[in-house]
Amino acid sequence: MKELEKIVPSAEIPVMEPQRQFYFMDIAKQYVARLEEKKGRKLTFCVNTFGCQMNARDSEKLCGILEAVGYVETDTEEADFVIYNTCTVRENANNKVYGRLGYLQGLKRKNPDMIIALCGCMMQEEKVVEKLKKSYRYVNLIFGTHNIYKFAELIVQTFESDKMVIDIWKDTDKIVEELPVERKYRFKSGVNIMFGCNNFCSYCIVPYVRGRERSRKPQDIIREIEGLVADGVVEVMLLGQNVNSYGKNLDVPVTFAELLQEIEKIDGLERIRFMTSHPKDLSDELIEVMKHSKKICKHLHLPLQSGSSRVLKEMNRRYTKEQYLALVDRIRAAVPDIALTTDIIVGFPGETEEDFEETMDVVRKVQYDSAFTFIYSKRTGTPAAEKEDQVPEAVVKERFDRLLAEVQTIAAKKAQAYEGQTLPVLVEEVNEHDKNLVTGRLSNNSVVHFPGDSSLIGKIVDVCLKECKGFYYMGEQCEK
Ligand code: 5AD
Ligand code: SF4
């Protein structure tokens, strides 16, 4: 991108964050303005997010910076700045990115000023960066998960360099607060409470790409949520790879349950969600807090991964089938109407038919409201990838189909039980297919469509669930 004349800074570059990034935002703004002048129009950006809620939240940060430096958001990739925030939890996520990059190259031929950037978990893998350097020379900027706060600085470097800018850190203990964020929804927001993971489940690449566990200070989290509420947010989703181990490494340790109690006190905040809970760390203290809370949603995502204690041990999950089931009993005893959802992996190396039947047994016993089912994906660098006894594809596929059928039958039955009830719904948007309807969510996270207009967006209203359509409801607004 080096055709622009270099902007000579008028002041010294600040060393401290976030001041340093505000300084670079200012410089980036000047480059964007020059390009605008050259093109005679505003510059556009498109952020394409792969993967989990953490990435979705990171993308809001990327959008915040891009808007701050003068780009205007567009939903097509025919934009002046296209960034992919990537995921690498399963191999097919990587393949999707390579596939789409070919398409971007075509767009760049039409608009040579276009900047193509890649960030997120996939960039933390060395072999990915090698491949990009070799075969995808037209990518302008690559950075990872640890230095996303430096995005403004990296944009400036990209404007000033004629080579691919690459900045990947192995790990960090740094958390930079107070940078601009552009929320996707006015009334709800993700809030990072911690970063990274220390669990090293044997199949999982996350600890290698997201680094060690780091918790944000409770006062920073509370301040952020208070600010969000003042800005119209009524629902927050607290985000961490393992929220139940929140606060253990802070100078003044705080438990997740204590943090929740503090968040509950924030006036104007109506709903609290969180994700993800590791069963091994879910405390009785947390169950007690959930039982008495008026704001914590009636939904818990509790990844099972496998129902076989033998496989769980191989997975390094550090709980047994029996411990998991006992935990579910304790949660249900305290919060009877809670919706439980889960993640399950089929075909972990060495999984036998008996092991798989144990998973099916847990699924039948727990009666999940919904479950994400995954086919095991071999991730280079994880201990499980070294195992010899990978399960044949056809066997995995057959088990996967059986599991999915079971999960779906149970989920439909569970959803049916709410038909006829009147429950509060947070309205999220006008229905995509029918403009006379709005779409919202129950406390238990189920989706409801009902007649209404955009004036309801962001409000919590009572809706009678007239008809269950399997995974969602058709309803009508009514008095309780
Ligand atoms: N293969 C398949 N699924 C995986 N997950 C994590 N790593 C893998 C893998 N290698 C699933 C787990 C986790 C979810 C986010 O992704 O179920 O809970
Ligand atoms: Fe991966 Fe396990 Fe950490 Fe979840 S808890 S991110 S599955 S290592």
Short mmCIF file of C-alpha atoms and ligand atoms in Angstrom, two decimals:
data_model
loop_
_atom_site.label_atom_id
_atom_site.label_comp_id
_atom_site.label_asym_id
_atom_site.label_seq_id
_atom_site.Cartn_x
_atom_site.Cartn_y
_atom_site.Cartn_z
CA MET A 1 0.00 0.00 0.00
CA LYS A 2 3.03 2.25 -0.11
CA GLU A 3 1.89 4.70 -2.77
CA LEU A 4 0.66 7.22 -0.19
CA GLU A 5 3.13 9.84 0.94
CA LYS A 6 4.25 9.05 4.47
CA ILE A 7 2.66 11.10 7.21
CA VAL A 8 5.35 12.58 9.41
CA PRO A 9 4.16 12.49 13.00
CA SER A 10 3.95 15.85 14.71
CA ALA A 11 4.27 14.48 18.23
CA GLU A 12 6.21 11.73 19.93
CA ILE A 13 4.61 8.29 19.80
CA PRO A 14 3.11 7.52 23.21
CA VAL A 15 4.49 4.43 24.94
CA MET A 16 1.46 3.79 27.12
CA GLU A 17 -1.73 2.08 26.00
CA PRO A 18 -4.39 2.91 25.01
CA GLN A 19 -2.96 6.40 24.26
CA ARG A 20 -0.58 4.87 21.73
CA GLN A 21 -3.49 3.40 19.75
CA PHE A 22 -5.42 6.68 19.79
CA TYR A 23 -2.31 8.28 18.35
CA PHE A 24 -2.18 5.73 15.51
CA MET A 25 -5.92 6.09 14.91
CA ASP A 26 -5.25 9.71 14.21
CA ILE A 27 -2.55 8.87 11.64
CA ALA A 28 -4.68 6.14 10.04
CA LYS A 29 -7.50 8.67 9.75
CA GLN A 30 -5.23 10.92 7.68
CA TYR A 31 -4.30 8.07 5.32
CA VAL A 32 -7.95 7.16 4.90
CA ALA A 33 -8.81 10.79 4.17
CA ARG A 34 -6.12 10.92 1.45
CA LEU A 35 -7.43 7.77 -0.18
CA GLU A 36 -10.96 9.16 0.00
CA GLU A 37 -9.76 12.21 -1.84
CA LYS A 38 -8.03 10.11 -4.48
CA LYS A 39 -11.15 7.99 -5.03
CA GLY A 40 -13.70 10.76 -4.59
CA ARG A 41 -15.79 8.66 -2.25
CA LYS A 42 -15.93 7.22 1.26
CA LEU A 43 -13.92 4.05 1.92
CA THR A 44 -15.77 0.94 3.02
CA PHE A 45 -14.93 -2.01 5.25
CA CYS A 46 -16.25 -5.52 5.78
CA VAL A 47 -15.47 -7.71 8.78
CA ASN A 48 -16.18 -11.40 8.27
CA THR A 49 -16.29 -13.40 11.49
CA PHE A 50 -15.77 -17.15 11.81
CA GLY A 51 -16.19 -19.19 14.98
CA CYS A 52 -17.34 -18.43 18.48
CA GLN A 53 -18.81 -15.59 20.53
CA MET A 54 -15.32 -14.48 21.55
CA ASN A 55 -14.50 -13.84 17.92
CA ALA A 56 -17.82 -12.05 17.47
CA ARG A 57 -16.87 -9.72 20.31
CA ASP A 58 -13.35 -9.22 18.91
CA SER A 59 -14.92 -8.29 15.58
CA GLU A 60 -16.90 -5.54 17.29
CA LYS A 61 -13.57 -4.15 18.44
CA LEU A 62 -12.21 -4.32 14.88
CA CYS A 63 -15.31 -2.50 13.62
CA GLY A 64 -14.89 0.13 16.34
CA ILE A 65 -11.36 0.95 15.16
CA LEU A 66 -12.22 0.89 11.45
CA GLU A 67 -15.10 3.30 12.02
CA ALA A 68 -12.93 5.51 14.21
CA VAL A 69 -10.39 5.91 11.41
CA GLY A 70 -13.04 6.82 8.85
CA TYR A 71 -14.17 3.65 7.08
CA VAL A 72 -17.88 3.01 6.56
CA GLU A 73 -19.26 -0.50 7.12
CA THR A 74 -20.69 -2.48 4.24
CA ASP A 75 -21.97 -6.04 4.21
CA THR A 76 -20.36 -7.08 0.94
CA GLU A 77 -16.73 -8.04 0.53
CA GLU A 78 -16.41 -5.64 -2.39
CA ALA A 79 -14.94 -3.21 0.12
CA ASP A 80 -11.75 -1.21 0.54
CA PHE A 81 -10.79 -3.02 3.74
CA VAL A 82 -11.77 -6.67 4.20
CA ILE A 83 -10.76 -8.50 7.33
CA TYR A 84 -11.41 -12.15 8.22
CA ASN A 85 -11.47 -12.90 11.92
CA THR A 86 -10.68 -16.60 11.74
CA CYS A 87 -11.33 -19.73 13.80
CA THR A 88 -9.25 -22.88 13.90
CA VAL A 89 -11.06 -25.08 16.37
CA ARG A 90 -11.86 -27.59 13.61
CA GLU A 91 -10.00 -28.15 10.35
CA ASN A 92 -13.01 -27.25 8.14
CA ALA A 93 -12.95 -23.72 9.61
CA ASN A 94 -9.45 -23.29 8.13
CA ASN A 95 -10.47 -24.65 4.73
CA LYS A 96 -13.31 -22.16 4.52
CA VAL A 97 -10.86 -19.27 4.89
CA TYR A 98 -8.48 -20.51 2.17
CA GLY A 99 -11.47 -20.99 -0.12
CA ARG A 100 -12.70 -17.44 0.38
CA LEU A 101 -9.26 -15.88 -0.05
CA GLY A 102 -9.25 -16.93 -3.71
CA TYR A 103 -12.46 -14.99 -4.19
CA LEU A 104 -10.96 -11.92 -2.48
CA GLN A 105 -8.02 -11.99 -4.87
CA GLY A 106 -10.49 -11.51 -7.74
CA LEU A 107 -11.98 -8.48 -5.98
CA LYS A 108 -8.54 -7.02 -5.35
CA ARG A 109 -7.72 -7.18 -9.05
CA LYS A 110 -10.66 -4.83 -9.62
CA ASN A 111 -9.70 -2.56 -6.70
CA PRO A 112 -5.89 -2.64 -6.24
CA ASP A 113 -6.11 -0.27 -3.24
CA MET A 114 -8.10 -2.89 -1.38
CA ILE A 115 -6.56 -4.05 1.91
CA ILE A 116 -7.01 -7.70 2.83
CA ALA A 117 -6.34 -8.52 6.48
CA LEU A 118 -6.50 -11.76 8.45
CA CYS A 119 -6.57 -12.16 12.20
CA GLY A 120 -7.84 -14.51 14.90
CA CYS A 121 -7.03 -18.02 16.08
CA MET A 122 -5.97 -19.53 12.76
CA MET A 123 -3.16 -16.97 12.45
CA GLN A 124 -1.58 -18.27 15.66
CA GLU A 125 -0.62 -21.45 13.81
CA GLU A 126 2.83 -21.29 12.27
CA LYS A 127 2.04 -23.52 9.34
CA VAL A 128 -0.89 -21.29 8.37
CA VAL A 129 1.30 -18.19 8.27
CA GLU A 130 3.91 -20.07 6.21
CA LYS A 131 1.26 -21.06 3.70
CA LEU A 132 -0.10 -17.51 3.48
CA LYS A 133 3.39 -16.09 2.97
CA LYS A 134 4.04 -18.57 0.18
CA SER A 135 0.76 -18.81 -1.69
CA TYR A 136 -1.36 -15.80 -0.74
CA ARG A 137 1.02 -12.89 -1.34
CA TYR A 138 -1.83 -10.45 -1.94
CA VAL A 139 -2.84 -10.50 1.74
CA ASN A 140 -1.70 -7.17 3.27
CA LEU A 141 -1.93 -7.73 7.01
CA ILE A 142 -1.82 -10.73 9.33
CA PHE A 143 -2.06 -10.60 13.11
CA GLY A 144 -3.13 -12.95 15.87
CA THR A 145 -5.29 -13.09 18.96
CA HIS A 146 -2.94 -11.45 21.48
CA ASN A 147 -2.38 -8.08 19.83
CA ILE A 148 -5.78 -7.23 18.43
CA TYR A 149 -5.70 -4.08 20.59
CA LYS A 150 -2.85 -2.90 18.28
CA PHE A 151 -5.11 -2.91 15.22
CA ALA A 152 -4.85 0.87 14.67
CA GLU A 153 -1.07 0.71 14.74
CA LEU A 154 -1.09 -2.23 12.33
CA ILE A 155 -3.40 -0.39 9.92
CA VAL A 156 -0.84 2.44 9.81
CA GLN A 157 1.99 -0.03 9.22
CA THR A 158 -0.01 -1.54 6.37
CA PHE A 159 -0.51 1.86 4.76
CA GLU A 160 3.23 2.51 5.03
CA SER A 161 4.58 -0.86 3.87
CA ASP A 162 4.82 -2.46 0.46
CA LYS A 163 5.18 -5.91 2.03
CA MET A 164 2.81 -8.18 3.88
CA VAL A 165 2.68 -6.91 7.49
CA ILE A 166 2.84 -9.83 9.92
CA ASP A 167 2.61 -9.41 13.70
CA ILE A 168 1.91 -12.57 15.67
CA TRP A 169 2.66 -12.94 19.37
CA LYS A 170 3.12 -16.29 21.07
CA ASP A 171 1.34 -15.20 24.25
CA THR A 172 0.66 -12.11 26.32
CA ASP A 173 -0.23 -11.09 29.83
CA LYS A 174 -1.51 -7.75 28.60
CA ILE A 175 -5.14 -6.60 28.65
CA VAL A 176 -5.69 -3.17 27.09
CA GLU A 177 -8.91 -1.43 28.16
CA GLU A 178 -10.95 1.48 26.80
CA LEU A 179 -10.60 1.18 23.02
CA PRO A 180 -13.52 1.98 20.71
CA VAL A 181 -16.04 -0.82 20.09
CA GLU A 182 -18.85 -0.83 17.54
CA ARG A 183 -21.67 -3.06 18.85
CA LYS A 184 -23.73 -5.15 16.47
CA TYR A 185 -26.81 -4.81 18.68
CA ARG A 186 -27.80 -1.67 20.55
CA PHE A 187 -29.41 -3.50 23.45
CA LYS A 188 -27.16 -6.48 24.08
CA SER A 189 -23.44 -7.02 24.22
CA GLY A 190 -20.77 -9.57 24.87
CA VAL A 191 -18.34 -8.65 27.64
CA ASN A 192 -14.99 -10.41 27.92
CA ILE A 193 -14.29 -11.33 31.50
CA MET A 194 -11.24 -13.44 30.76
CA PHE A 195 -9.02 -14.50 27.91
CA GLY A 196 -7.24 -17.75 27.16
CA CYS A 197 -7.52 -21.23 28.60
CA ASN A 198 -5.36 -23.37 30.88
CA ASN A 199 -7.20 -26.64 30.52
CA PHE A 200 -5.48 -28.35 27.64
CA CYS A 201 -8.26 -30.74 26.76
CA SER A 202 -6.29 -33.18 24.63
CA TYR A 203 -8.23 -32.56 21.38
CA CYS A 204 -8.35 -28.78 21.63
CA ILE A 205 -6.15 -26.20 19.96
CA VAL A 206 -7.58 -23.22 21.87
CA PRO A 207 -4.96 -23.08 24.66
CA TYR A 208 -2.25 -22.95 21.99
CA VAL A 209 -3.84 -20.11 20.02
CA ARG A 210 -5.50 -18.10 22.77
CA GLY A 211 -2.74 -18.41 25.35
CA ARG A 212 -2.89 -18.72 29.14
CA GLU A 213 -5.84 -17.69 31.24
CA ARG A 214 -6.01 -13.97 32.11
CA SER A 215 -8.91 -12.42 33.99
CA ARG A 216 -9.96 -8.82 33.72
CA LYS A 217 -10.26 -6.93 36.98
CA PRO A 218 -13.80 -6.93 38.36
CA GLN A 219 -13.88 -3.12 38.55
CA ASP A 220 -12.98 -2.88 34.83
CA ILE A 221 -15.76 -5.32 33.95
CA ILE A 222 -18.32 -3.53 36.11
CA ARG A 223 -17.31 -0.14 34.66
CA GLU A 224 -17.67 -1.49 31.12
CA ILE A 225 -21.12 -2.94 31.85
CA GLU A 226 -22.29 0.27 33.55
CA GLY A 227 -21.20 2.16 30.44
CA LEU A 228 -23.02 -0.31 28.19
CA VAL A 229 -26.21 -0.02 30.26
CA ALA A 230 -26.03 3.78 30.09
CA ASP A 231 -25.81 3.28 26.32
CA GLY A 232 -29.00 1.17 26.13
CA VAL A 233 -27.78 -2.37 26.79
CA VAL A 234 -30.16 -4.58 28.81
CA GLU A 235 -28.50 -7.97 28.30
CA VAL A 236 -24.86 -8.95 28.65
CA MET A 237 -23.13 -12.18 27.74
CA LEU A 238 -20.05 -12.67 29.90
CA LEU A 239 -17.41 -14.34 27.78
CA GLY A 240 -14.53 -16.64 28.63
CA GLN A 241 -13.28 -20.07 27.55
CA ASN A 242 -13.89 -21.26 31.09
CA VAL A 243 -15.81 -18.64 33.08
CA ASN A 244 -15.93 -20.86 36.15
CA SER A 245 -12.26 -20.36 36.76
CA TYR A 246 -12.60 -16.56 36.51
CA GLY A 247 -10.56 -14.51 38.94
CA LYS A 248 -8.29 -17.24 40.27
CA ASN A 249 -5.13 -15.49 39.11
CA LEU A 250 -6.02 -11.91 39.99
CA ASP A 251 -3.88 -10.11 42.58
CA VAL A 252 -6.98 -10.08 44.75
CA PRO A 253 -8.74 -13.32 43.77
CA VAL A 254 -12.47 -13.12 43.08
CA THR A 255 -14.78 -16.02 42.21
CA PHE A 256 -17.08 -16.03 39.22
CA ALA A 257 -20.05 -16.27 41.59
CA GLU A 258 -18.88 -13.13 43.40
CA LEU A 259 -18.45 -11.30 40.11
CA LEU A 260 -22.00 -12.26 39.09
CA GLN A 261 -23.41 -10.89 42.34
CA GLU A 262 -21.72 -7.56 41.69
CA ILE A 263 -23.00 -7.44 38.12
CA GLU A 264 -26.51 -8.28 39.32
CA LYS A 265 -26.52 -5.02 41.30
CA ILE A 266 -26.15 -2.85 38.19
CA ASP A 267 -29.38 -0.86 37.79
CA GLY A 268 -30.97 -1.04 34.38
CA LEU A 269 -29.29 -4.33 33.46
CA GLU A 270 -32.04 -6.91 32.94
CA ARG A 271 -30.41 -10.12 31.79
CA ILE A 272 -27.07 -11.80 32.39
CA ARG A 273 -25.78 -14.71 30.32
CA PHE A 274 -22.39 -16.37 30.38
CA MET A 275 -20.36 -18.80 28.36
CA THR A 276 -18.59 -21.26 28.59
CA SER A 277 -18.75 -23.26 31.80
CA HIS A 278 -16.37 -26.13 32.37
CA PRO A 279 -18.15 -28.79 34.45
CA LYS A 280 -15.04 -29.48 36.54
CA ASP A 281 -15.02 -25.91 37.89
CA LEU A 282 -18.73 -25.23 38.33
CA SER A 283 -19.09 -24.50 42.04
CA ASP A 284 -21.99 -24.94 44.44
CA GLU A 285 -21.51 -21.25 45.22
CA LEU A 286 -22.37 -20.48 41.58
CA ILE A 287 -25.44 -22.73 41.67
CA GLU A 288 -26.60 -20.91 44.80
CA VAL A 289 -26.12 -17.51 43.12
CA MET A 290 -28.03 -18.69 40.04
CA LYS A 291 -30.85 -19.94 42.23
CA HIS A 292 -31.39 -16.55 43.87
CA SER A 293 -30.63 -14.31 40.93
CA LYS A 294 -33.35 -12.26 39.25
CA LYS A 295 -31.19 -11.47 36.23
CA ILE A 296 -29.15 -14.55 35.35
CA CYS A 297 -30.89 -16.26 32.45
CA LYS A 298 -32.35 -19.72 32.81
CA HIS A 299 -29.79 -21.25 30.53
CA LEU A 300 -26.55 -23.06 31.14
CA HIS A 301 -24.22 -24.28 28.45
CA LEU A 302 -22.34 -27.19 29.98
CA PRO A 303 -20.11 -28.98 27.46
CA LEU A 304 -20.13 -32.74 27.98
CA GLN A 305 -17.78 -33.71 25.10
CA SER A 306 -18.22 -37.41 25.87
CA GLY A 307 -20.35 -39.52 28.21
CA SER A 308 -17.67 -42.18 28.65
CA SER A 309 -15.49 -41.74 31.75
CA ARG A 310 -12.69 -43.54 29.94
CA VAL A 311 -12.81 -41.15 26.97
CA LEU A 312 -13.19 -38.15 29.29
CA LYS A 313 -9.95 -39.18 30.96
CA GLU A 314 -8.24 -39.43 27.58
CA MET A 315 -9.65 -36.01 26.76
CA ASN A 316 -8.17 -34.61 29.97
CA ARG A 317 -11.57 -33.24 30.98
CA ARG A 318 -11.09 -34.06 34.66
CA TYR A 319 -14.62 -35.24 35.46
CA THR A 320 -16.37 -38.57 35.11
CA LYS A 321 -19.77 -39.42 33.68
CA GLU A 322 -21.10 -39.83 37.22
CA GLN A 323 -19.71 -36.48 38.39
CA TYR A 324 -21.26 -34.75 35.39
CA LEU A 325 -24.66 -36.32 36.01
CA ALA A 326 -24.49 -35.44 39.71
CA LEU A 327 -23.69 -31.84 38.81
CA VAL A 328 -26.70 -31.70 36.48
CA ASP A 329 -28.86 -33.01 39.33
CA ARG A 330 -27.60 -30.30 41.69
CA ILE A 331 -28.25 -27.59 39.10
CA ARG A 332 -31.74 -28.86 38.30
CA ALA A 333 -32.61 -29.18 41.99
CA ALA A 334 -31.68 -25.51 42.53
CA VAL A 335 -33.06 -24.10 39.26
CA PRO A 336 -35.71 -26.53 37.99
CA ASP A 337 -36.69 -24.61 34.87
CA ILE A 338 -33.14 -24.12 33.60
CA ALA A 339 -32.39 -24.99 29.97
CA LEU A 340 -29.26 -27.08 29.59
CA THR A 341 -27.28 -27.14 26.37
CA THR A 342 -24.02 -28.85 25.55
CA ASP A 343 -21.19 -29.64 23.14
CA ILE A 344 -20.42 -33.23 22.19
CA ILE A 345 -17.56 -34.62 20.14
CA VAL A 346 -18.09 -37.87 18.23
CA GLY A 347 -15.17 -40.04 17.13
CA PHE A 348 -12.44 -39.04 19.56
CA PRO A 349 -9.49 -41.42 18.93
CA GLY A 350 -10.16 -44.82 20.43
CA GLU A 351 -13.89 -44.19 20.97
CA THR A 352 -15.60 -47.62 20.97
CA GLU A 353 -19.24 -48.43 20.42
CA GLU A 354 -19.56 -48.86 24.22
CA ASP A 355 -18.03 -45.42 24.81
CA PHE A 356 -20.44 -43.91 22.33
CA GLU A 357 -23.38 -45.63 24.02
CA GLU A 358 -22.29 -43.95 27.27
CA THR A 359 -22.61 -40.59 25.51
CA MET A 360 -26.07 -41.54 24.24
CA ASP A 361 -26.96 -42.56 27.79
CA VAL A 362 -26.00 -39.16 29.20
CA VAL A 363 -27.93 -37.43 26.42
CA ARG A 364 -31.05 -39.44 27.32
CA LYS A 365 -30.58 -38.89 31.04
CA VAL A 366 -29.87 -35.15 30.93
CA GLN A 367 -32.47 -34.33 28.25
CA TYR A 368 -30.64 -31.34 26.78
CA ASP A 369 -32.66 -28.45 25.39
CA SER A 370 -30.18 -28.40 22.56
CA ALA A 371 -26.73 -29.69 21.76
CA PHE A 372 -23.94 -28.82 19.36
CA THR A 373 -22.55 -32.05 17.98
CA PHE A 374 -19.12 -32.15 16.36
CA ILE A 375 -17.17 -34.74 14.48
CA TYR A 376 -13.72 -35.01 16.02
CA SER A 377 -11.22 -33.00 14.03
CA LYS A 378 -7.53 -33.76 14.31
CA ARG A 379 -5.64 -30.59 15.26
CA THR A 380 -1.89 -30.73 14.72
CA GLY A 381 0.04 -29.99 17.89
CA THR A 382 -2.58 -31.37 20.29
CA PRO A 383 -1.91 -34.63 22.18
CA ALA A 384 -4.94 -36.37 20.66
CA ALA A 385 -3.58 -35.84 17.14
CA GLU A 386 -0.69 -38.17 18.04
CA LYS A 387 -3.01 -41.05 18.87
CA GLU A 388 -2.81 -44.07 16.60
CA ASP A 389 -6.35 -45.32 16.98
CA GLN A 390 -8.27 -42.69 14.98
CA VAL A 391 -11.86 -43.92 14.39
CA PRO A 392 -12.75 -44.73 10.75
CA GLU A 393 -14.76 -41.99 9.07
CA ALA A 394 -17.75 -44.19 8.22
CA VAL A 395 -18.09 -45.30 11.85
CA VAL A 396 -17.91 -41.72 13.08
CA LYS A 397 -20.49 -40.58 10.56
CA GLU A 398 -22.90 -43.33 11.53
CA ARG A 399 -22.55 -42.50 15.25
CA PHE A 400 -22.88 -38.80 14.54
CA ASP A 401 -26.18 -39.33 12.73
CA ARG A 402 -27.55 -41.45 15.58
CA LEU A 403 -26.54 -38.83 18.13
CA LEU A 404 -27.99 -35.97 16.13
CA ALA A 405 -31.33 -37.77 15.73
CA GLU A 406 -31.50 -38.42 19.48
CA VAL A 407 -30.53 -34.85 20.37
CA GLN A 408 -33.12 -33.40 18.00
CA THR A 409 -35.93 -35.65 19.20
CA ILE A 410 -35.28 -34.69 22.81
CA ALA A 411 -34.89 -30.97 22.01
CA ALA A 412 -38.21 -30.92 20.14
CA LYS A 413 -39.95 -32.63 23.06
CA LYS A 414 -38.45 -30.20 25.55
CA ALA A 415 -39.46 -27.19 23.47
CA GLN A 416 -43.02 -28.51 23.09
CA ALA A 417 -43.48 -28.41 26.87
CA TYR A 418 -43.42 -24.60 26.87
CA GLU A 419 -46.27 -24.26 24.36
CA GLY A 420 -49.11 -22.18 25.78
CA GLN A 421 -46.96 -20.44 28.40
CA THR A 422 -46.54 -16.66 28.56
CA LEU A 423 -42.93 -15.64 29.04
CA PRO A 424 -40.75 -12.52 28.72
CA VAL A 425 -39.01 -12.10 25.37
CA LEU A 426 -36.19 -9.69 24.59
CA VAL A 427 -36.97 -8.47 21.07
CA GLU A 428 -33.84 -8.56 18.87
CA GLU A 429 -34.86 -7.70 15.33
CA VAL A 430 -37.54 -7.47 12.69
CA ASN A 431 -37.99 -10.96 11.25
CA GLU A 432 -35.78 -11.50 8.22
CA HIS A 433 -38.46 -13.29 6.19
CA ASP A 434 -41.64 -11.55 7.30
CA LYS A 435 -41.57 -7.81 8.02
CA ASN A 436 -44.77 -8.06 10.09
CA LEU A 437 -43.02 -10.20 12.67
CA VAL A 438 -40.29 -9.54 15.20
CA THR A 439 -37.85 -12.09 16.59
CA GLY A 440 -36.62 -12.33 20.14
CA ARG A 441 -35.34 -14.70 22.78
CA LEU A 442 -36.68 -16.22 25.96
CA SER A 443 -34.56 -16.29 29.09
CA ASN A 444 -33.73 -19.90 28.20
CA ASN A 445 -32.35 -18.70 24.85
CA SER A 446 -35.15 -20.14 22.65
CA VAL A 447 -36.18 -18.06 19.66
CA VAL A 448 -39.73 -16.64 19.38
CA HIS A 449 -41.36 -14.90 16.40
CA PHE A 450 -44.48 -12.79 16.92
CA PRO A 451 -46.37 -9.90 15.28
CA GLY A 452 -44.77 -6.54 16.03
CA ASP A 453 -42.63 -3.77 14.61
CA SER A 454 -39.19 -2.26 15.02
CA SER A 455 -40.31 -0.06 17.94
CA LEU A 456 -40.15 -3.21 20.10
CA ILE A 457 -36.45 -3.88 19.41
CA GLY A 458 -34.48 -3.92 22.66
CA LYS A 459 -37.62 -4.21 24.83
CA ILE A 460 -38.60 -7.12 27.01
CA VAL A 461 -42.26 -7.99 26.47
CA ASP A 462 -44.55 -10.82 27.59
CA VAL A 463 -45.33 -13.21 24.77
CA CYS A 464 -47.70 -16.16 24.74
CA LEU A 465 -46.04 -19.12 23.01
CA LYS A 466 -48.91 -20.16 20.75
CA GLU A 467 -47.18 -22.81 18.72
CA CYS A 468 -43.92 -24.70 19.01
CA LYS A 469 -42.32 -25.31 15.63
CA GLY A 470 -39.62 -27.67 16.79
CA PHE A 471 -36.76 -25.32 17.64
CA TYR A 472 -38.61 -22.03 17.77
CA TYR A 473 -42.03 -20.64 18.68
CA MET A 474 -44.70 -18.56 17.02
CA GLY A 475 -46.22 -16.30 19.64
CA GLU A 476 -48.46 -13.34 20.37
CA GLN A 477 -47.79 -10.42 22.66
CA CYS A 478 -50.23 -10.51 25.56
CA GLU A 479 -50.84 -9.41 29.10
CA LYS A 480 -49.68 -11.85 31.75
N1 5AD B 1 -12.70 -31.57 17.12
C1 5AD B 1 -14.04 -31.43 17.21
N2 5AD B 1 -14.63 -30.59 18.05
C2 5AD B 1 -13.84 -29.81 18.82
N3 5AD B 1 -14.14 -28.88 19.74
C3 5AD B 1 -12.99 -28.37 20.22
N4 5AD B 1 -11.95 -28.97 19.63
C4 5AD B 1 -12.46 -29.87 18.75
C5 5AD B 1 -11.88 -30.81 17.87
N5 5AD B 1 -10.56 -30.94 17.75
C6 5AD B 1 -15.50 -28.55 20.13
C7 5AD B 1 -15.74 -28.82 21.61
C8 5AD B 1 -15.84 -27.43 22.18
C9 5AD B 1 -16.42 -26.66 21.03
C10 5AD B 1 -16.26 -25.20 21.10
O1 5AD B 1 -15.74 -27.17 19.91
O2 5AD B 1 -16.96 -29.49 21.74
O3 5AD B 1 -16.66 -27.37 23.33
FE1 SF4 B 2 -10.58 -26.15 24.59
FE2 SF4 B 2 -10.99 -27.48 26.86
FE3 SF4 B 2 -10.12 -24.92 26.96
FE4 SF4 B 2 -12.63 -25.44 26.16
S1 SF4 B 2 -11.79 -25.87 28.20
S2 SF4 B 2 -11.17 -24.05 25.18
S3 SF4 B 2 -12.40 -27.41 25.07
S4 SF4 B 2 -9.03 -26.71 26.13
#
